[in-house]
Coordinates of C-alpha atoms in Angstrom, one line a residue:
Chain A
M851 CA -26.8 6.1 172.5
V852 CA -24.0 8.3 171.4
K853 CA -21.5 7.4 174.1
P854 CA -21.5 3.6 173.4
L855 CA -21.1 4.4 169.7
I856 CA -18.1 6.6 170.3
S857 CA -16.5 4.1 172.6
S858 CA -17.1 1.3 170.1
W859 CA -15.4 3.5 167.4
L860 CA -12.5 4.3 169.6
R861 CA -12.1 0.6 170.4
T862 CA -12.1 -0.2 166.7
I863 CA -9.5 2.5 166.0
K864 CA -7.4 1.3 168.9
D865 CA -7.5 -2.3 167.5
Y866 CA -6.5 -1.1 164.0
L867 CA -3.6 0.8 165.4
K868 CA -2.6 -2.2 167.5
G869 CA -2.6 -4.3 164.4
I870 CA -0.6 -1.9 162.3
F871 CA 2.0 -0.9 164.9
L872 CA 2.2 -3.5 167.6
Y873 CA 0.9 -6.9 166.4
G874 CA 4.1 -7.9 164.6
I875 CA 6.4 -7.2 167.6
L876 CA 4.0 -8.8 170.0
S877 CA 4.1 -12.0 167.9
G878 CA 7.9 -11.8 168.2
V879 CA 7.6 -11.6 172.0
Y880 CA 5.2 -14.6 172.1
E881 CA 7.6 -16.5 169.8
E882 CA 10.5 -15.8 172.1
K883 CA 8.4 -17.0 175.0
R884 CA 7.4 -20.2 173.1
C885 CA 11.1 -21.0 172.4
L886 CA 11.8 -20.9 176.1
D887 CA 8.7 -22.9 176.9
N888 CA 9.7 -25.5 174.4
L889 CA 13.1 -25.9 175.9
F890 CA 11.6 -26.3 179.4
M891 CA 8.9 -28.8 178.1
L892 CA 11.5 -30.8 176.2
G893 CA 13.8 -31.0 179.2
V894 CA 11.1 -32.1 181.6
F895 CA 8.4 -33.8 179.6
G896 CA 10.5 -34.8 176.5
S897 CA 9.6 -38.4 177.0
T898 CA 6.0 -37.7 175.8
I899 CA 7.4 -37.1 172.3
G900 CA 10.1 -39.7 172.3
F901 CA 13.0 -37.9 174.1
P902 CA 14.5 -39.9 177.0
Y903 CA 13.5 -38.1 180.2
L904 CA 16.2 -37.3 182.7
F905 CA 14.5 -36.1 185.8
N906 CA 11.8 -38.5 187.2
Y907 CA 11.2 -36.4 190.2
Y908 CA 10.5 -33.1 188.4
Y909 CA 8.6 -34.9 185.7
L910 CA 6.1 -36.3 188.3
R911 CA 5.9 -33.2 190.4
L912 CA 5.3 -30.8 187.5
M913 CA 3.0 -33.1 185.5
P914 CA -0.3 -32.0 187.1
Y915 CA 0.4 -28.4 186.3
Y916 CA 1.4 -28.9 182.7
V917 CA -0.9 -31.8 181.6
R918 CA -3.4 -29.3 180.0
R919 CA -0.7 -27.9 177.7
F920 CA 0.4 -31.3 176.4
D921 CA -2.1 -31.5 173.5
G922 CA -1.3 -28.1 172.0
W923 CA 2.4 -28.5 172.6
K924 CA 2.7 -31.9 170.9
K925 CA 0.7 -30.6 167.9
Q926 CA 2.9 -27.6 167.5
I927 CA 6.3 -29.3 168.0
L928 CA 5.5 -32.4 165.9
K929 CA 3.8 -30.6 163.1
D930 CA 5.4 -30.8 159.7
K931 CA 7.1 -27.6 158.8
D932 CA 6.7 -26.3 155.3
F933 CA 9.1 -23.9 153.5
F934 CA 7.0 -20.9 154.5
D935 CA 7.0 -21.9 158.2
Q936 CA 10.8 -21.9 158.3
V937 CA 11.4 -18.3 157.3
G938 CA 10.8 -16.9 160.8
D939 CA 13.1 -19.5 162.4
Chain B
M1488 CA -9.0 17.3 135.1
N1489 CA -9.0 17.9 138.9
S1490 CA -7.4 15.1 140.9
L1491 CA -10.4 14.9 143.2
W1492 CA -12.4 13.2 140.4
V1493 CA -10.0 10.2 140.8
L1494 CA -11.3 9.9 144.3
V1495 CA -14.8 9.4 142.9
W1496 CA -13.5 6.4 140.9
W1497 CA -11.9 5.1 144.1
V1498 CA -15.1 5.3 146.1
V1499 CA -17.2 3.5 143.4
I1500 CA -14.7 0.6 143.2
V1501 CA -14.4 0.2 146.9
V1502 CA -18.1 0.5 147.8
I1503 CA -19.4 -1.8 145.0
G1504 CA -16.5 -4.2 145.2
Y1505 CA -16.4 -4.6 148.9
R1506 CA -20.0 -4.1 149.9
V1507 CA -21.7 -5.9 147.0
Y1508 CA -19.4 -8.3 145.0
A1509 CA -17.2 -9.5 147.9
K1510 CA -20.2 -9.9 150.2
W1511 CA -22.1 -12.0 147.6
A1512 CA -19.1 -14.2 146.9
A1513 CA -18.4 -14.8 150.5
R1514 CA -22.0 -15.9 151.1
R1515 CA -22.9 -17.7 147.9
V1516 CA -19.7 -19.2 146.7
F1517 CA -17.6 -19.9 149.8
D1518 CA -20.6 -20.4 152.2
V1519 CA -18.9 -18.6 154.9
D1520 CA -20.1 -20.1 158.2
P1521 CA -19.6 -18.2 161.5
N1522 CA -20.1 -21.5 163.4
R1523 CA -17.3 -23.4 161.7
A1524 CA -14.2 -23.7 163.8
T1525 CA -11.2 -22.0 162.2
P1526 CA -7.6 -23.4 162.5
A1527 CA -6.8 -20.6 164.9
K1528 CA -9.3 -22.1 167.3
M1529 CA -8.7 -25.8 166.5
Y1530 CA -4.9 -25.7 166.8
M1531 CA -4.4 -22.8 169.1
D1532 CA -0.7 -22.7 170.3
G1533 CA -0.5 -19.1 171.4
V1534 CA 1.8 -18.1 168.5
D1535 CA 1.2 -19.3 165.0
F1536 CA -2.3 -20.4 165.6
M1537 CA -3.9 -17.8 167.7
P1538 CA -7.4 -16.3 167.3
A1539 CA -7.1 -12.5 167.0
N1540 CA -9.6 -9.6 166.8
K1541 CA -10.5 -8.8 163.2
N1542 CA -9.5 -5.1 163.5
V1543 CA -6.1 -6.1 164.8
L1544 CA -5.6 -8.6 162.0
Y1545 CA -6.7 -6.0 159.4
G1546 CA -3.9 -3.7 160.5
F1547 CA -1.5 -6.6 160.5
Q1548 CA -2.6 -7.8 157.0
L1549 CA -2.3 -4.2 155.6
N1550 CA 1.2 -3.9 157.1
S1551 CA 2.3 -7.2 155.6
I1552 CA 1.0 -6.6 152.1
A1553 CA 1.7 -3.0 151.5
G1554 CA 5.4 -2.5 150.6
A1555 CA 6.9 -0.2 148.0
A1556 CA 5.4 -2.0 145.0
P1557 CA 1.9 -0.5 145.2
I1558 CA 3.7 2.9 144.9
I1559 CA 6.4 2.2 142.4
G1560 CA 4.3 0.1 139.9
P1561 CA 1.7 2.8 139.2
I1562 CA 4.4 5.4 139.0
V1563 CA 6.3 3.5 136.3
A1564 CA 3.0 2.6 134.5
L1565 CA 2.1 6.3 134.1
Q1566 CA 4.2 6.2 130.9
W1567 CA 1.1 4.9 129.2
G1568 CA -0.9 7.7 130.8
W1569 CA -2.9 7.9 134.0
V1570 CA -6.2 6.6 132.5
P1571 CA -4.9 3.1 131.7
A1572 CA -3.2 3.0 135.1
L1573 CA -6.4 3.9 137.0
L1574 CA -8.5 1.6 134.9
W1575 CA -6.3 -1.4 135.5
L1576 CA -6.0 -0.6 139.2
G1577 CA -9.8 -0.3 139.6
L1578 CA -10.9 -3.2 137.5
G1579 CA -8.0 -5.4 138.6
V1580 CA -8.8 -5.0 142.3
F1581 CA -12.6 -5.3 141.7
F1582 CA -12.6 -8.5 139.7
I1583 CA -9.4 -10.3 140.8
G1584 CA -7.4 -8.6 143.6
W1585 CA -9.7 -8.9 146.6
L1586 CA -11.0 -12.3 145.4
H1587 CA -7.4 -13.6 145.3
D1588 CA -6.5 -12.4 148.8
F1589 CA -9.9 -13.5 150.3
S1590 CA -9.9 -16.9 148.7
S1591 CA -6.3 -17.7 149.5
A1592 CA -7.2 -17.2 153.2
M1593 CA -10.4 -19.2 152.8
V1594 CA -8.8 -22.2 151.1
S1595 CA -6.1 -22.3 153.8
I1596 CA -8.7 -22.1 156.5
R1597 CA -10.7 -24.9 155.1
N1598 CA -7.5 -27.0 154.9
D1599 CA -6.3 -26.7 158.5
G1600 CA -4.2 -23.6 157.9
D1601 CA -2.0 -25.3 155.3
T1602 CA 0.5 -23.1 153.4
F1603 CA 0.7 -23.0 149.6
G1604 CA 3.5 -25.6 149.4
A1605 CA 1.4 -28.2 151.2
L1606 CA -1.8 -27.1 149.3
G1607 CA 0.0 -27.5 145.9
Y1608 CA 1.2 -30.9 146.9
K1609 CA -2.3 -31.9 148.0
L1610 CA -4.5 -30.3 145.4
I1611 CA -2.2 -30.3 142.2
S1612 CA 0.6 -32.9 142.3
P1613 CA 3.6 -34.0 144.4
R1614 CA 6.0 -32.3 142.0
A1615 CA 4.0 -29.0 142.3
R1616 CA 5.7 -28.3 145.6
K1617 CA 9.2 -28.6 144.1
I1618 CA 8.3 -26.5 141.1
L1619 CA 6.7 -23.9 143.3
L1620 CA 9.9 -23.7 145.3
T1621 CA 12.0 -23.3 142.2
F1622 CA 9.7 -20.6 140.9
I1623 CA 9.7 -18.8 144.3
Y1624 CA 13.6 -18.7 144.4
F1625 CA 13.8 -16.9 141.1
Y1626 CA 10.8 -14.8 141.8
L1627 CA 12.6 -13.7 145.0
L1628 CA 15.8 -13.0 143.0
L1629 CA 13.8 -10.6 140.8
I1630 CA 12.3 -8.9 143.8
A1631 CA 15.8 -8.5 145.3
T1632 CA 17.1 -7.0 142.1
A1633 CA 14.2 -4.7 141.5
F1634 CA 14.1 -3.3 145.0
G1635 CA 17.9 -3.4 145.4
H1636 CA 18.1 -1.0 142.5
V1637 CA 15.3 1.2 143.8
I1638 CA 17.1 1.7 147.2
T1639 CA 20.5 2.0 145.7
K1640 CA 19.4 4.6 143.1
G1641 CA 17.4 6.5 145.7
V1642 CA 20.3 6.7 148.2
S1643 CA 23.0 7.6 145.7
A1644 CA 20.9 10.2 143.9
N1645 CA 19.4 12.0 146.9
H1646 CA 22.2 13.0 149.4
A1647 CA 19.7 13.8 152.2
L1648 CA 18.6 10.2 152.5
P1649 CA 21.7 8.1 153.6
F1650 CA 22.0 9.7 157.1
P1651 CA 18.4 9.1 158.2
L1652 CA 18.5 5.6 156.6
L1653 CA 21.5 4.7 158.7
V1654 CA 19.7 6.0 161.8
V1655 CA 16.6 4.0 161.0
I1656 CA 18.8 0.8 160.8
G1657 CA 20.6 1.7 164.0
V1658 CA 17.4 2.5 165.8
A1659 CA 16.1 -1.0 164.8
F1660 CA 19.0 -2.7 166.5
L1661 CA 18.5 -0.5 169.6
V1662 CA 14.7 -1.1 169.7
G1663 CA 15.3 -4.9 169.5
H1664 CA 17.8 -4.8 172.3
M1665 CA 15.6 -2.5 174.5
I1666 CA 12.5 -4.6 174.1
Y1667 CA 13.9 -8.2 174.1
R1668 CA 17.0 -7.9 176.2
A1669 CA 16.9 -4.8 178.4
R1670 CA 13.1 -5.1 178.9
V1671 CA 12.5 -1.4 178.6
N1672 CA 8.9 -0.2 178.6
I1673 CA 7.6 -0.4 175.0
I1674 CA 6.1 3.2 175.2
V1675 CA 9.5 4.6 176.2
T1676 CA 11.2 2.6 173.5
T1677 CA 8.7 3.8 170.9
I1678 CA 9.1 7.5 171.8
I1679 CA 12.9 7.3 171.7
A1680 CA 12.7 5.5 168.2
I1681 CA 10.2 8.0 166.7
V1682 CA 12.0 11.1 168.0
A1683 CA 15.4 9.7 166.7
I1684 CA 14.0 8.9 163.3
F1685 CA 12.2 12.1 162.7
L1686 CA 15.1 14.1 164.0
S1687 CA 17.5 12.3 161.7
I1688 CA 15.3 13.2 158.7
W1689 CA 15.8 16.8 159.6
L1690 CA 19.5 16.4 160.2
G1691 CA 19.9 14.5 157.0
T1692 CA 18.8 17.6 155.1
L1693 CA 21.6 19.5 156.8
W1694 CA 24.3 16.8 156.8
Q1695 CA 24.1 15.4 153.3
I1696 CA 26.2 12.3 152.5
K1697 CA 27.4 11.6 148.9
I1698 CA 27.6 7.9 148.2
S1699 CA 28.3 6.2 144.9
Y1700 CA 25.9 3.7 143.3
T1701 CA 28.2 0.7 143.8
T1702 CA 29.0 1.6 147.4
A1703 CA 25.3 2.0 148.1
L1704 CA 24.5 -1.3 146.5
I1705 CA 27.2 -3.1 148.7
C1706 CA 25.7 -1.4 151.8
V1707 CA 22.2 -2.6 150.9
L1708 CA 23.5 -6.2 150.4
I1709 CA 25.3 -6.1 153.7
F1710 CA 22.0 -5.1 155.2
G1711 CA 20.4 -8.0 153.4
Y1712 CA 23.0 -10.4 154.8
F1713 CA 22.4 -9.4 158.4
S1714 CA 18.6 -9.5 158.1
S1715 CA 18.9 -13.0 156.7
I1716 CA 21.3 -14.3 159.3
L1717 CA 20.2 -12.6 162.5
P1718 CA 17.2 -13.9 164.5
V1719 CA 13.9 -12.2 163.5
W1720 CA 13.6 -10.6 166.9
R1721 CA 17.1 -9.1 166.7
F1722 CA 16.5 -7.0 163.6
I1723 CA 13.6 -7.6 161.2
Q1724 CA 10.8 -7.2 163.8
P1725 CA 12.2 -4.1 165.5
Y1726 CA 12.9 -2.6 162.1
N1727 CA 9.4 -3.1 160.9
Y1728 CA 8.0 -1.8 164.2
S1729 CA 10.1 1.3 164.5
S1730 CA 9.9 2.4 160.9
V1731 CA 6.2 1.9 160.3
Y1732 CA 5.5 5.2 162.0
V1733 CA 7.3 7.2 159.3
V1734 CA 5.4 5.3 156.6
Y1735 CA 1.9 6.1 158.0
F1736 CA 2.9 9.7 158.7
G1737 CA 3.8 10.0 155.1
I1738 CA 0.6 8.4 153.9
I1739 CA -1.7 10.5 156.1
A1740 CA 0.2 13.7 155.4
G1741 CA 0.1 12.9 151.7
I1742 CA -3.7 12.3 151.7
I1743 CA -4.3 15.6 153.6
G1744 CA -1.9 17.4 151.2
I1745 CA -3.8 16.0 148.1
I1746 CA -7.2 17.2 149.5
I1747 CA -5.8 20.6 150.4
G1748 CA -3.9 21.0 147.2
H1749 CA -6.5 19.4 144.9
K1750 CA -4.2 20.0 141.9
P1751 CA -5.1 19.2 138.3
M1752 CA -3.6 16.1 136.6
T1753 CA -0.8 17.5 134.5
L1754 CA 0.6 14.3 132.9
P1755 CA -1.3 13.1 129.8
A1756 CA -4.3 10.9 130.3
F1757 CA -3.2 8.5 127.6
T1758 CA 0.1 8.5 125.6
S1759 CA 0.2 5.5 123.3
W1760 CA -0.7 1.8 123.0
T1761 CA 3.0 0.9 122.8
I1762 CA 5.9 2.6 124.7
G1763 CA 9.5 1.7 125.2
M1764 CA 8.8 -1.0 127.7
G1765 CA 6.3 -2.7 125.4
P1766 CA 2.6 -2.8 124.5
L1767 CA -0.1 -1.9 126.9
W1768 CA -1.3 -5.5 127.1
P1769 CA 0.4 -7.4 128.7
I1770 CA 3.1 -5.2 130.0
L1771 CA 1.0 -2.6 131.9
F1772 CA -0.8 -5.4 133.6
V1773 CA 2.4 -6.7 135.2
T1774 CA 4.0 -3.3 135.7
I1775 CA 1.2 -2.6 138.1
A1776 CA 1.0 -5.6 140.4
C1777 CA 0.4 -4.6 144.0
G1778 CA -2.6 -2.3 144.2
A1779 CA -4.5 -4.3 141.6
I1780 CA -3.5 -7.9 142.3
S1781 CA -0.3 -9.4 143.8
G1782 CA 0.8 -13.0 144.3
W1783 CA 2.7 -11.9 147.5
H1784 CA -0.7 -11.4 149.2
S1785 CA -1.7 -15.0 148.8
L1786 CA 1.5 -16.0 150.7
V1787 CA 0.6 -13.7 153.5
S1788 CA -3.0 -14.7 153.6
S1789 CA -2.3 -18.4 153.6
T1790 CA 0.7 -18.5 155.8
A1791 CA 0.0 -16.0 158.6
T1792 CA -3.5 -14.5 158.5
S1793 CA -5.5 -17.7 157.9
R1794 CA -4.1 -19.1 161.1
Q1795 CA -5.2 -16.2 163.2
L1796 CA -8.7 -15.5 162.0
E1797 CA -11.2 -16.5 164.8
N1798 CA -14.3 -16.5 162.6
E1799 CA -14.9 -17.1 158.9
L1800 CA -17.0 -13.9 158.8
D1801 CA -13.8 -12.0 159.5
V1802 CA -12.0 -13.1 156.4
R1803 CA -13.7 -10.6 154.1
P1804 CA -13.0 -7.4 156.2
V1805 CA -9.5 -8.5 157.0
T1806 CA -8.2 -9.7 153.5
A1807 CA -10.5 -8.0 151.0
G1808 CA -10.5 -4.9 153.3
A1809 CA -6.7 -4.7 153.3
M1810 CA -6.6 -5.2 149.6
F1811 CA -8.9 -2.3 148.9
A1812 CA -6.7 -0.2 151.3
E1813 CA -3.7 -1.1 149.3
F1814 CA -5.6 -0.1 146.2
T1815 CA -6.1 3.3 147.9
I1816 CA -2.3 3.7 148.4
S1817 CA -1.8 3.1 144.7
I1818 CA -4.4 5.7 143.8
I1819 CA -2.6 8.2 146.0
A1820 CA 0.7 7.3 144.3
V1821 CA -0.9 7.9 140.8
I1822 CA -2.4 11.3 142.0
V1823 CA 0.8 12.6 143.6
V1824 CA 2.9 11.9 140.6
A1825 CA 0.4 12.8 137.9
T1826 CA -0.1 16.2 139.5
A1827 CA 3.5 16.9 140.4
F1828 CA 5.2 17.3 137.0
A1829 CA 4.6 20.1 134.6
D1830 CA 4.9 17.9 131.5
K1831 CA 5.6 14.4 130.3
A1832 CA 9.3 15.1 129.5
A1833 CA 10.0 16.0 133.2
Y1834 CA 8.4 12.8 134.3
I1835 CA 10.1 10.5 131.7
K1836 CA 13.5 11.9 132.6
G1837 CA 13.1 10.5 136.1
V1838 CA 11.3 7.2 135.5
K1839 CA 14.5 5.1 136.1
N1840 CA 14.6 6.5 139.6
P1841 CA 11.0 6.1 140.9
V1842 CA 12.2 7.1 144.4
G1843 CA 13.0 10.5 142.9
L1844 CA 9.6 10.8 141.2
F1845 CA 7.8 9.8 144.3
V1846 CA 9.8 12.2 146.4
G1847 CA 8.9 15.0 144.0
G1848 CA 5.2 14.0 144.1
L1849 CA 4.6 13.2 147.7
G1850 CA 7.0 15.8 149.0
G1851 CA 5.0 18.4 147.1
A1852 CA 1.8 17.1 148.6
I1853 CA 3.2 17.1 152.2
T1854 CA 4.4 20.7 151.6
S1855 CA 0.8 21.7 151.2
I1856 CA 0.2 21.0 154.9
G1857 CA 2.9 23.5 155.9
L1858 CA 6.1 21.5 156.3
P1859 CA 9.3 22.9 154.8
E1860 CA 9.9 21.5 151.3
S1861 CA 13.3 20.0 152.1
Y1862 CA 11.9 18.1 155.2
A1863 CA 8.8 17.0 153.3
K1864 CA 10.8 15.6 150.4
A1865 CA 13.2 13.8 152.8
T1866 CA 10.3 12.3 154.6
A1867 CA 8.8 11.0 151.4
G1868 CA 12.1 9.6 150.3
I1869 CA 12.8 7.8 153.6
M1870 CA 9.2 6.5 153.6
I1871 CA 9.7 4.7 150.2
L1872 CA 13.2 3.5 151.1
I1873 CA 11.8 2.0 154.4
L1874 CA 9.1 0.2 152.4
A1875 CA 11.7 -1.2 149.9
L1876 CA 14.1 -2.2 152.7
T1877 CA 11.2 -4.1 154.5
I1878 CA 11.1 -6.3 151.4
I1879 CA 14.9 -6.7 151.2
N1880 CA 14.7 -7.7 154.9
L1881 CA 12.6 -10.8 154.0
V1882 CA 13.8 -11.7 150.5
F1883 CA 17.2 -13.1 151.3
R1884 CA 15.8 -14.9 154.3
F1885 CA 13.3 -16.6 152.0
M1886 CA 16.0 -17.4 149.4
K1887 CA 18.2 -18.9 152.1
V1888 CA 15.4 -21.3 153.2
A1889 CA 14.3 -22.0 149.6
S1890 CA 17.8 -23.0 148.4
A1891 CA 18.3 -25.3 151.5
E1892 CA 14.9 -26.9 150.7
L1893 CA 15.6 -27.3 147.0
L1894 CA 19.3 -28.3 147.0
G1895 CA 19.9 -29.3 150.6
D1896 CA 19.6 -33.1 150.0
A1897 CA 21.9 -33.1 147.0
I1898 CA 24.4 -30.5 148.0
S1899 CA 24.8 -30.3 151.8
I1900 CA 26.6 -27.0 151.7
A1901 CA 23.3 -25.3 150.5
K1902 CA 22.0 -25.9 154.0
N1903 CA 24.6 -23.6 155.4
P1904 CA 22.7 -20.3 156.0
H1905 CA 25.8 -18.1 155.4
I1906 CA 26.7 -19.8 152.1
A1907 CA 23.1 -19.8 150.9
T1908 CA 22.7 -16.1 151.8
V1909 CA 26.1 -15.1 150.2
V1910 CA 25.2 -16.9 147.0
A1911 CA 21.9 -15.1 146.8
L1912 CA 23.6 -11.8 147.5
V1913 CA 26.2 -12.3 144.8
I1914 CA 23.6 -13.3 142.2
T1915 CA 21.6 -10.2 143.1
F1916 CA 24.7 -7.9 142.9
I1917 CA 25.5 -9.2 139.4
L1918 CA 21.9 -8.8 138.2
V1919 CA 21.6 -5.3 139.7
K1920 CA 24.9 -4.2 138.2
T1921 CA 24.5 -5.7 134.8
G1922 CA 20.7 -5.8 134.3
T1923 CA 18.3 -3.3 132.7
W1924 CA 16.1 -2.2 135.6
L1925 CA 12.9 -1.5 133.7
Y1926 CA 13.0 -5.0 132.2
V1927 CA 13.8 -6.5 135.6
W1928 CA 10.8 -4.6 137.0
V1929 CA 8.5 -6.0 134.4
L1930 CA 9.9 -9.5 135.0
F1931 CA 9.4 -9.1 138.8
G1932 CA 5.8 -7.9 138.1
G1933 CA 5.3 -10.9 135.8
A1934 CA 6.6 -13.3 138.4
N1935 CA 4.5 -11.7 141.1
Q1936 CA 1.3 -11.9 139.0
L1937 CA 2.2 -15.5 138.0
M1938 CA 2.3 -16.4 141.7
A1939 CA -1.2 -14.9 141.8
S1940 CA -2.2 -17.1 138.9
F1941 CA -0.9 -20.2 140.9
A1942 CA -3.0 -19.1 143.8
L1943 CA -6.1 -18.7 141.6
L1944 CA -5.4 -22.2 140.2
L1945 CA -5.4 -23.6 143.7
I1946 CA -8.6 -21.7 144.5
T1947 CA -10.2 -23.0 141.3
L1948 CA -9.2 -26.6 142.2
F1949 CA -10.5 -26.2 145.7
L1950 CA -13.9 -24.9 144.4
V1951 CA -14.2 -27.7 141.8
Q1952 CA -13.3 -30.2 144.4
K1953 CA -16.1 -28.9 146.7
A1954 CA -18.6 -28.6 143.8
K1955 CA -18.8 -24.8 144.2
N1956 CA -19.2 -22.2 141.6
Y1957 CA -15.5 -22.2 140.4
K1958 CA -16.2 -19.8 137.5
I1959 CA -15.6 -16.9 139.8
A1960 CA -11.9 -17.9 140.0
I1961 CA -11.2 -19.7 136.8
Y1962 CA -11.8 -16.7 134.4
P1963 CA -9.5 -14.4 136.4
M1964 CA -7.0 -17.3 136.5
F1965 CA -7.0 -17.7 132.7
F1966 CA -6.6 -14.0 132.3
M1967 CA -3.7 -13.7 134.7
Y1968 CA -2.0 -16.8 133.4
A1969 CA -2.2 -15.6 129.8
T1970 CA -1.1 -12.1 130.7
T1971 CA 1.8 -13.0 132.8
V1972 CA 3.2 -15.7 130.6
C1973 CA 2.9 -13.4 127.5
A1974 CA 4.6 -10.6 129.5
L1975 CA 7.5 -12.8 130.5
F1976 CA 7.8 -14.1 127.0
Y1977 CA 7.7 -10.7 125.4
T1978 CA 10.2 -9.2 127.8
A1979 CA 12.6 -12.1 127.4
F1980 CA 12.4 -12.5 123.6
F1981 CA 11.6 -9.0 122.4
K1982 CA 13.5 -6.9 125.0
C1983 CA 16.2 -8.7 127.0
L1984 CA 17.6 -11.0 124.3
P1985 CA 17.7 -8.4 121.4
A1986 CA 19.4 -5.9 123.9
G1987 CA 21.9 -8.6 124.8
F1988 CA 22.6 -9.4 121.2
A1989 CA 23.0 -5.7 120.4
G1990 CA 25.8 -5.6 123.1
K1991 CA 23.8 -3.6 125.7
K1992 CA 24.4 -4.9 129.2
V1993 CA 25.0 -8.4 127.7
F1994 CA 25.3 -10.5 130.8
G1995 CA 22.4 -9.0 132.7
N1996 CA 20.0 -9.1 129.8
F1997 CA 20.9 -12.7 129.0
F1998 CA 20.6 -13.7 132.6
A1999 CA 17.2 -11.9 133.0
A2000 CA 16.0 -13.7 129.8
A2001 CA 17.1 -17.1 131.2
V2002 CA 15.2 -16.4 134.5
A2003 CA 12.1 -15.4 132.5
I2004 CA 12.3 -18.6 130.4
L2005 CA 12.7 -20.7 133.5
L2006 CA 9.6 -19.1 135.1
I2007 CA 7.6 -19.7 132.0
I2008 CA 8.6 -23.4 132.0
C2009 CA 7.6 -23.7 135.7
A2010 CA 4.3 -22.0 134.9
L2011 CA 3.6 -24.4 132.0
I2012 CA 4.3 -27.5 134.1
L2013 CA 2.1 -26.3 136.9
A2014 CA -0.7 -25.4 134.3
Y2015 CA -0.4 -29.0 132.9
D2016 CA -0.6 -30.6 136.3
G2017 CA -3.4 -28.2 137.3
W2018 CA -5.4 -29.2 134.2
K2019 CA -5.0 -32.9 135.1
A2020 CA -6.1 -32.2 138.6
F2021 CA -9.1 -30.1 137.4
K2022 CA -10.3 -33.0 135.2
K2023 CA -9.9 -35.4 138.0
Y2024 CA -12.0 -33.3 140.4
K2025 CA -14.5 -32.6 137.7
A2026 CA -14.9 -36.3 137.3
G2027 CA -15.6 -36.6 141.0
V2028 CA -12.5 -38.5 142.2
P2029 CA -12.6 -38.5 146.0
E2030 CA -10.4 -36.0 147.6
G2031 CA -7.1 -36.9 149.3
P2032 CA -3.4 -36.6 149.0
P2033 CA -1.9 -38.0 145.7
E2034 CA 0.0 -40.8 147.5
A2035 CA -3.2 -42.1 149.1
E2036 CA -4.9 -42.1 145.7
K2037 CA -1.9 -44.0 144.2
A2038 CA -2.1 -46.5 147.0
A2039 CA -5.8 -46.9 146.5
A2040 CA -5.3 -47.5 142.8

């Protein structure tokens, strides 16, 4: 009874501390990763959002592995960017 | 009166406000539904839209909203006495503050994670977005001026602070490089950063650096230039990450010190209805912004947090919870300063340098836990400078983007990030050097609270549109609108302009008055458009963007 309660409290404190100290910098790491992913996706699958594609061979070979990402990627890259979205760029 | 009684007031506000009022509003007014998909789930992209644990988000939200303002505002407002300051802090957060933060996130969540620019366009009018941007540019200018002075004055007046501050900035660059480029383990990086910063605070007490006001101001603006131009990962994020440890150390040590010391409140409970800055209403209500209610929070809630909440049930603990935590920080600031000075004269002497007042107050509280006085005071000083620099970090970046958005189509040079940043820096330099800081602080508070009024206007329109009980938001909105417009009007016409005509800091006072008048005009246009939108939604016009309605007509 006491042990699960203590572990739940410890988990909550750990999450609070993660939010206060780490969350901002982790978001930065994810943002950096997304920029690289965007470059890759644009280079290989750019045709799906209107860019001319350059490498037929890689496009077809990689398509099955990346097809699940297309929906989210298109939403993110084609979304209108408001003033507030541009501050972090 | 013993300062521990203030903690009773704090407990009453937090428990009833959070557990009763906020819970009721979330259920009965906003119909919070745990089964409704949030934007974080619908548009998950792994970065902007990403479901996160509510406890993690709570920490993130608190970090994003709690700058130097919840400390400086109450310290300056103690000129009216600590009773009015505590009353406004408690009643402000109870009736308006938490509601504003919570509802901003809720409105954004129910509109696909849209930011306030897009929401203003959709709910008020197409021109609302442009007016909001104009307003935000000058609001940011006032922030930069107010906090630019706070840092400059703090650094030039306390010679123990320049060295550790330089180390904090250097450590930020180092941390950014270690994490993002050299791929060093984050625990190792964190330990190096913490040791370097705390060691530098101690060394700063030994190696004191004298620096003039103008030199310090130029250094602060150079800092602002780099934080605006460099990528976020290179400086802003590592700075926020490495410096936050000092801030929380200061807060925790301060709380423990207050409890151990439990000193009596030595400043007067009430001084006068009118002081040098102006009458209690409306000036006190804008002098204390953060801690009671702040427009900045609506931007954080609607831009970042609303896109990461995985469940509507989490909105209350994250947004309202963080607001009540910020209220707690303000209460601590009131206690440490109201108990630190032997009499009012000693406090009034230092009111133009709030960093000095806070250092005296919090430094004294930290000394109660056994740290040497010089180290405790340097820690308190660095803590508040770090908080103020966090704001400077973002302000010029925002201004750069805002000027590109506003003027970019007409004047292509405004799109150049260097030019836009330098223009913002030059205007700030002029206003800091020529303005009267206490008036600028009131104007900043007024602009900040006016931003909150816009948020409450959007919330009211959203509730009317959805046929919900909009009265919960409309009365706070009326109060905030009236208070902030009157405060801006009073400061412009009864303080800045007369001072300017009397030959005191002529340029700065006229410029500040012009900014205040511009903000009032923006507020009146938005109020007019908001009123038209309110009538439209009341009459039951179907929802949709203004262009669609025009086309349909």
